[in-house]
mmCIF file of C-alpha atoms in Angstrom:
data_model
loop_
_atom_site.group_PDB
_atom_site.id
_atom_site.type_symbol
_atom_site.label_atom_id
_atom_site.label_comp_id
_atom_site.label_asym_id
_atom_site.label_seq_id
_atom_site.Cartn_x
_atom_site.Cartn_y
_atom_site.Cartn_z
ATOM 1 C CA PHE E 1 153.853 100.075 101.964
ATOM 2 C CA LYS E 2 153.243 100.546 98.636
ATOM 3 C CA ILE E 3 150.210 100.121 96.276
ATOM 4 C CA GLU E 4 152.081 99.741 93.102
ATOM 5 C CA ASN E 5 149.388 97.707 91.598
ATOM 6 C CA GLY E 6 146.527 100.502 92.554
ATOM 7 C CA PHE E 7 146.291 104.410 91.003
ATOM 8 C CA CYS E 8 149.690 105.083 93.341
ATOM 9 C CA LYS E 9 151.714 103.571 90.517
ATOM 10 C CA ASN E 10 151.065 106.866 87.901
ATOM 11 C CA LYS E 11 154.261 108.350 88.099
ATOM 12 C CA ASN E 12 152.799 111.689 88.310
ATOM 13 C CA ILE E 13 151.148 111.191 91.902
ATOM 14 C CA LYS E 14 152.645 110.581 95.311
ATOM 15 C CA CYS E 15 150.497 108.878 97.749
ATOM 16 C CA THR E 16 151.522 109.409 101.367
ATOM 17 C CA ILE E 17 149.903 107.206 104.197
ATOM 18 C CA LYS E 18 149.637 108.992 107.545
ATOM 19 C CA GLY E 19 147.281 106.415 109.347
ATOM 20 C CA LYS E 20 147.778 102.626 110.014
ATOM 21 C CA VAL E 21 147.541 99.827 107.146
ATOM 22 C CA ASN E 22 145.548 96.879 108.609
ATOM 23 C CA TYR E 23 145.105 93.193 106.363
ATOM 24 C CA LYS E 24 141.429 91.750 106.830
ATOM 25 C CA PHE E 25 140.536 88.165 105.597
ATOM 26 C CA TYR E 26 136.759 88.485 106.651
ATOM 27 C CA PRO E 27 134.328 88.935 104.670
ATOM 28 C CA THR E 28 136.800 88.795 101.492
ATOM 29 C CA PRO E 29 140.582 89.346 101.885
ATOM 30 C CA ARG E 30 141.195 93.530 101.962
ATOM 31 C CA ILE E 31 143.617 95.730 102.794
ATOM 32 C CA LYS E 32 142.695 98.709 104.698
ATOM 33 C CA ILE E 33 144.348 102.350 104.954
ATOM 34 C CA LYS E 34 143.646 105.215 107.125
ATOM 35 C CA ASN E 35 144.434 108.463 106.082
ATOM 36 C CA LEU E 36 145.774 108.760 102.460
ATOM 37 C CA ILE E 37 146.648 111.712 100.701
ATOM 38 C CA ILE E 38 147.458 112.304 97.345
ATOM 39 C CA ASN E 39 149.409 114.743 95.858
ATOM 40 C CA ASN E 40 150.353 115.779 92.286
ATOM 41 C CA VAL E 41 153.890 115.906 92.190
ATOM 42 C CA THR E 42 154.336 118.208 88.926
ATOM 43 C CA SER E 43 152.400 121.272 91.116
ATOM 44 C CA LYS E 44 152.420 123.007 93.943
ATOM 45 C CA GLU E 45 149.032 123.007 94.167
ATOM 46 C CA ARG E 46 146.681 121.746 97.691
ATOM 47 C CA SER E 47 146.758 117.670 98.167
ATOM 48 C CA LEU E 48 144.598 116.459 95.178
ATOM 49 C CA MET E 49 142.421 113.859 97.204
ATOM 50 C CA LYS E 50 142.327 113.396 101.107
ATOM 51 C CA ILE E 51 140.731 109.635 101.897
ATOM 52 C CA ASN E 52 139.952 108.544 105.636
ATOM 53 C CA GLU E 53 139.535 105.229 104.565
ATOM 54 C CA THR E 54 140.697 103.174 101.448
ATOM 55 C CA VAL E 55 140.046 99.766 101.388
ATOM 56 C CA ILE E 56 141.537 97.583 98.612
ATOM 57 C CA LYS E 57 139.985 94.118 97.931
ATOM 58 C CA LEU E 58 141.943 91.121 97.019
ATOM 59 C CA SER E 59 141.579 88.385 95.151
ATOM 60 C CA PHE E 60 141.765 85.092 96.498
ATOM 61 C CA LYS E 61 144.100 84.008 93.848
ATOM 62 C CA ASN E 62 148.083 84.264 95.274
ATOM 63 C CA LEU E 63 146.727 85.465 98.210
ATOM 64 C CA LEU E 64 149.813 84.359 100.161
ATOM 65 C CA ALA E 65 152.417 85.894 97.659
ATOM 66 C CA LYS E 66 152.166 89.666 98.457
ATOM 67 C CA GLU E 67 154.110 90.409 95.447
ATOM 68 C CA LYS E 68 151.339 88.827 93.263
ATOM 69 C CA HIS E 69 148.546 90.159 94.938
ATOM 70 C CA LYS E 70 145.476 90.953 92.595
ATOM 71 C CA HIS E 71 143.412 94.196 93.441
ATOM 72 C CA LYS E 72 139.257 93.355 92.682
ATOM 73 C CA LYS E 73 138.165 96.505 93.889
ATOM 74 C CA ILE E 74 139.082 99.686 95.386
ATOM 75 C CA GLU E 75 137.110 101.989 97.866
ATOM 76 C CA LEU E 76 137.679 105.122 98.694
ATOM 77 C CA ASN E 77 135.491 106.060 101.693
ATOM 78 C CA ASN E 78 135.259 109.700 103.032
ATOM 79 C CA PHE E 79 137.150 111.622 100.754
ATOM 80 C CA ILE E 80 137.770 115.158 99.928
ATOM 81 C CA ILE E 81 138.780 115.577 96.343
ATOM 82 C CA ASN E 82 140.613 119.322 95.489
ATOM 83 C CA LEU E 83 140.609 120.372 91.534
ATOM 84 C CA ASN E 84 141.475 123.382 89.721
ATOM 85 C CA LEU E 85 139.002 124.464 86.776
ATOM 86 C CA GLU E 86 142.414 124.861 84.771
ATOM 87 C CA SER E 87 143.644 121.678 84.899
ATOM 88 C CA LEU E 88 140.615 118.977 84.487
ATOM 89 C CA LYS E 89 141.806 117.343 81.424
ATOM 90 C CA LYS E 90 144.955 116.053 83.765
ATOM 91 C CA TYR E 91 142.943 114.264 86.142
ATOM 92 C CA LYS E 92 141.755 111.448 84.572
ATOM 93 C CA ASP E 93 145.325 110.367 83.849
ATOM 94 C CA ILE E 94 145.539 109.756 87.454
ATOM 95 C CA PHE E 95 143.310 106.690 87.454
ATOM 96 C CA LYS E 96 144.696 105.071 83.960
ATOM 97 C CA ASN E 97 147.002 102.838 85.784
ATOM 98 C CA THR E 98 144.514 100.946 87.898
ATOM 99 C CA ASN E 99 144.820 97.402 85.791
ATOM 100 C CA SER E 100 141.058 97.656 84.976
ATOM 101 C CA VAL E 101 140.130 97.882 88.957
ATOM 102 C CA PRO E 102 137.016 99.410 89.722
ATOM 103 C CA ILE E 103 137.073 102.617 92.005
ATOM 104 C CA TYR E 104 133.928 102.962 94.076
ATOM 105 C CA LEU E 105 133.925 106.547 95.999
ATOM 106 C CA THR E 106 131.230 107.097 98.663
ATOM 107 C CA LYS E 107 130.212 109.890 101.029
ATOM 108 C CA GLY E 108 132.586 112.460 99.829
ATOM 109 C CA LYS E 109 133.009 116.222 98.537
ATOM 110 C CA MET E 110 134.568 117.272 95.151
ATOM 111 C CA LYS E 111 136.026 120.988 95.607
ATOM 112 C CA PHE E 112 136.547 123.256 92.476
ATOM 113 C CA TYR E 113 138.907 126.064 92.470
ATOM 114 C CA ASP E 114 139.740 128.950 89.899
ATOM 115 C CA LYS E 115 143.517 128.833 90.697
ATOM 116 C CA ASN E 116 143.478 129.435 94.653
ATOM 117 C CA LYS E 117 140.190 130.847 94.567
ATOM 118 C CA TYR E 118 137.460 127.919 95.461
ATOM 119 C CA VAL E 119 134.209 128.203 93.060
ATOM 120 C CA VAL E 120 131.814 125.212 93.977
ATOM 121 C CA ASP E 121 131.663 122.072 95.362
ATOM 122 C CA ILE E 122 129.609 118.671 94.907
ATOM 123 C CA SER E 123 129.129 117.440 98.494
ATOM 124 C CA ASN E 124 127.669 113.794 99.623
ATOM 125 C CA MET E 125 129.253 112.195 96.594
ATOM 126 C CA ASN E 126 129.280 108.830 95.523
ATOM 127 C CA ALA E 127 130.829 107.927 92.059
ATOM 128 C CA ASN E 128 131.944 104.497 90.331
ATOM 129 C CA ILE E 129 134.810 104.888 87.761
ATOM 130 C CA PHE E 130 136.278 101.905 85.664
ATOM 131 C CA PHE E 131 139.040 102.748 83.231
ATOM 132 C CA ALA E 132 139.869 99.416 80.396
ATOM 133 C CA LYS E 133 142.072 99.458 77.439
ATOM 134 C CA ASP E 134 139.670 100.591 75.157
ATOM 135 C CA HIS E 135 136.824 101.742 77.183
ATOM 136 C CA PHE E 136 136.053 104.299 80.490
ATOM 137 C CA LYS E 137 132.897 104.519 82.587
ATOM 138 C CA ALA E 138 131.744 106.913 85.244
ATOM 139 C CA LYS E 139 129.049 107.544 87.316
ATOM 140 C CA LEU E 140 128.897 110.257 89.730
ATOM 141 C CA LYS E 141 125.423 111.347 91.900
ATOM 142 C CA GLY E 142 125.788 114.119 94.942
ATOM 143 C CA ASN E 143 124.597 117.679 96.095
ATOM 144 C CA PHE E 144 125.154 120.510 93.831
ATOM 145 C CA LEU E 145 124.385 124.063 94.162
ATOM 146 C CA GLY E 146 121.283 122.962 96.500
ATOM 147 C CA ASP E 147 120.240 120.388 93.456
ATOM 148 C CA LYS E 148 120.839 116.332 93.255
ATOM 149 C CA ILE E 149 122.798 115.900 90.303
ATOM 150 C CA ASN E 150 123.951 112.594 88.338
ATOM 151 C CA ILE E 151 126.415 112.553 85.634
ATOM 152 C CA ASN E 152 127.188 109.679 83.282
ATOM 153 C CA ILE E 153 129.991 109.037 81.218
ATOM 154 C CA LYS E 154 131.054 106.704 78.807
ATOM 155 C CA GLU E 155 133.958 106.278 76.531
ATOM 156 C CA LYS E 156 135.088 103.634 74.112
ATOM 157 C CA LYS E 157 137.035 103.038 70.801
ATOM 158 C CA VAL E 158 135.627 102.175 67.621
ATOM 159 C CA ASP E 159 137.854 101.643 64.667
ATOM 160 C CA ASN E 160 140.746 103.448 66.629
ATOM 161 C CA LYS E 161 137.986 106.706 67.077
ATOM 162 C CA LYS E 162 137.165 107.781 70.604
ATOM 163 C CA LEU E 163 133.599 108.090 71.082
ATOM 164 C CA THR E 164 132.132 109.807 74.243
ATOM 165 C CA GLU E 165 128.630 110.075 75.749
ATOM 166 C CA ALA E 166 128.118 112.019 78.381
ATOM 167 C CA SER E 167 124.731 113.087 80.452
ATOM 168 C CA LEU E 168 123.587 115.252 83.163
ATOM 169 C CA LYS E 169 120.884 115.119 85.209
ATOM 170 C CA MET E 170 119.380 117.708 88.247
ATOM 171 C CA LYS E 171 116.124 116.915 89.527
ATOM 172 C CA ASN E 172 115.082 119.802 90.988
ATOM 173 C CA LEU E 173 115.486 122.044 88.209
ATOM 174 C CA ASN E 174 114.157 118.940 86.198
ATOM 175 C CA LEU E 175 116.986 119.486 83.402
ATOM 176 C CA PHE E 176 118.308 116.999 81.648
ATOM 177 C CA ALA E 177 121.357 117.219 79.238
ATOM 178 C CA LYS E 178 123.027 114.766 76.841
ATOM 179 C CA VAL E 179 125.865 115.093 74.398
ATOM 180 C CA ASN E 180 127.662 112.361 72.438
ATOM 181 C CA PHE E 181 130.829 113.139 70.768
ATOM 182 C CA SER E 182 133.575 111.742 68.480
ATOM 183 C CA ASN E 183 137.449 113.262 69.279
ATOM 184 C CA SER E 184 139.711 115.054 67.223
ATOM 185 C CA GLU E 185 142.622 113.290 65.413
ATOM 186 C CA ASN E 186 144.993 113.541 67.980
ATOM 187 C CA GLY E 187 142.784 113.079 70.849
ATOM 188 C CA THR E 188 143.076 116.056 72.606
ATOM 189 C CA GLY E 189 139.376 117.563 71.833
ATOM 190 C CA ILE E 190 135.948 117.454 70.698
ATOM 191 C CA LYS E 191 135.493 117.038 66.999
ATOM 192 C CA ASP E 192 132.063 116.623 65.989
ATOM 193 C CA GLY E 193 128.840 115.472 67.566
ATOM 194 C CA ASN E 194 125.087 115.706 68.556
ATOM 195 C CA LEU E 195 123.507 117.565 71.594
ATOM 196 C CA LEU E 196 119.991 117.134 73.681
ATOM 197 C CA ILE E 197 118.650 119.486 76.234
ATOM 198 C CA LYS E 198 115.363 119.234 78.176
ATOM 199 C CA LYS E 199 114.319 121.536 80.520
ATOM 200 C CA ASN E 200 110.376 121.703 81.710
ATOM 201 C CA GLN E 201 108.444 121.577 78.511
ATOM 202 C CA HIS E 202 111.434 122.918 76.331
ATOM 203 C CA ARG E 203 113.387 120.869 74.215
ATOM 204 C CA ILE E 204 116.770 121.968 72.139
ATOM 205 C CA THR E 205 118.470 118.931 69.627
ATOM 206 C CA SER E 206 121.629 119.867 67.653
ATOM 207 C CA ILE E 207 124.325 118.746 65.664
ATOM 208 C CA PHE E 208 127.601 120.253 66.004
ATOM 209 C CA ASP E 209 131.248 120.533 64.915
ATOM 210 C CA TYR E 210 134.116 122.176 66.880
ATOM 211 C CA ARG E 211 137.001 124.045 65.102
ATOM 212 C CA LYS E 212 139.640 126.157 66.259
ATOM 213 C CA ASN E 213 137.463 127.385 69.481
ATOM 214 C CA GLU E 214 134.624 127.688 67.513
ATOM 215 C CA LEU E 215 131.485 125.624 68.190
ATOM 216 C CA ILE E 216 129.416 125.321 64.538
ATOM 217 C CA ILE E 217 125.655 124.578 65.099
ATOM 218 C CA SER E 218 123.497 123.090 62.533
ATOM 219 C CA LYS E 219 120.463 121.370 62.061
ATOM 220 C CA ALA E 220 119.403 122.364 65.609
ATOM 221 C CA ASN E 221 115.733 122.287 66.771
ATOM 222 C CA LEU E 222 114.149 124.540 69.746
ATOM 223 C CA ARG E 223 110.423 122.888 70.713
ATOM 224 C CA ASN E 224 108.361 124.201 73.329
ATOM 225 C CA ALA E 225 104.400 124.677 73.906
ATOM 226 C CA PHE E 226 104.579 127.930 71.886
ATOM 227 C CA ILE E 227 107.540 127.621 69.470
ATOM 228 C CA ASP E 228 108.699 124.799 67.139
ATOM 229 C CA GLY E 229 111.899 126.295 64.932
ATOM 230 C CA LYS E 230 115.353 125.927 63.663
ATOM 231 C CA LEU E 231 118.808 127.232 64.737
ATOM 232 C CA GLU E 232 121.863 127.250 62.829
ATOM 233 C CA GLY E 233 124.989 129.550 64.215
ATOM 234 C CA THR E 234 128.836 129.748 65.275
ATOM 235 C CA ILE E 235 129.428 129.983 69.096
ATOM 236 C CA SER E 236 133.222 131.388 69.875
ATOM 237 C CA LEU E 237 134.958 129.811 73.001
ATOM 238 C CA LEU E 238 137.372 132.264 73.589
#
């Protein structure tokens, strides 16, 4: 059995089905896969994903022609994702061949490693991911360091320029952060943008540029109940 029109079409990953594959027509046509394992074929690291139940919902169109099945939605239920912090930029490519099919992840855990050393995880995680030709959206909720975390990411192309908006909210810390930035000309990194951080009564806003591993902060404002000041400078990220 092959999930050729799903994310397993990516040549850099290999999907292995350890359990049963069932087809159900009610309440909507769908394929159910038990114990799906996804590995990165270019790495000897631990399995990238282990999914207890994968549900691929199908369109009624061309339903009887197996080779023409159109996927409407992919659900990954009860999963574990293992991510190496050194390879974070590569992971988004895994989902690029989903042909604009929404991916829903429920009741899972995302573990972060520094090479072979476990660092931290997001548990009780739910997420929605959607790729299209000119834009990308992702929403993630879960438990992180004893707090509730909420992350939203949007990317879109405007006049051949990729723009990204990302926000993070941690409920118990009463922390909110939002950043908007454009990518460098080669599309591999950040070029410039603006940042907002709010923590209780503290608020920081800034415009920044990124050049040669240095973050250049300009027109930054720091405000709270006691201070209303400005900040400028350069931060080395080496």
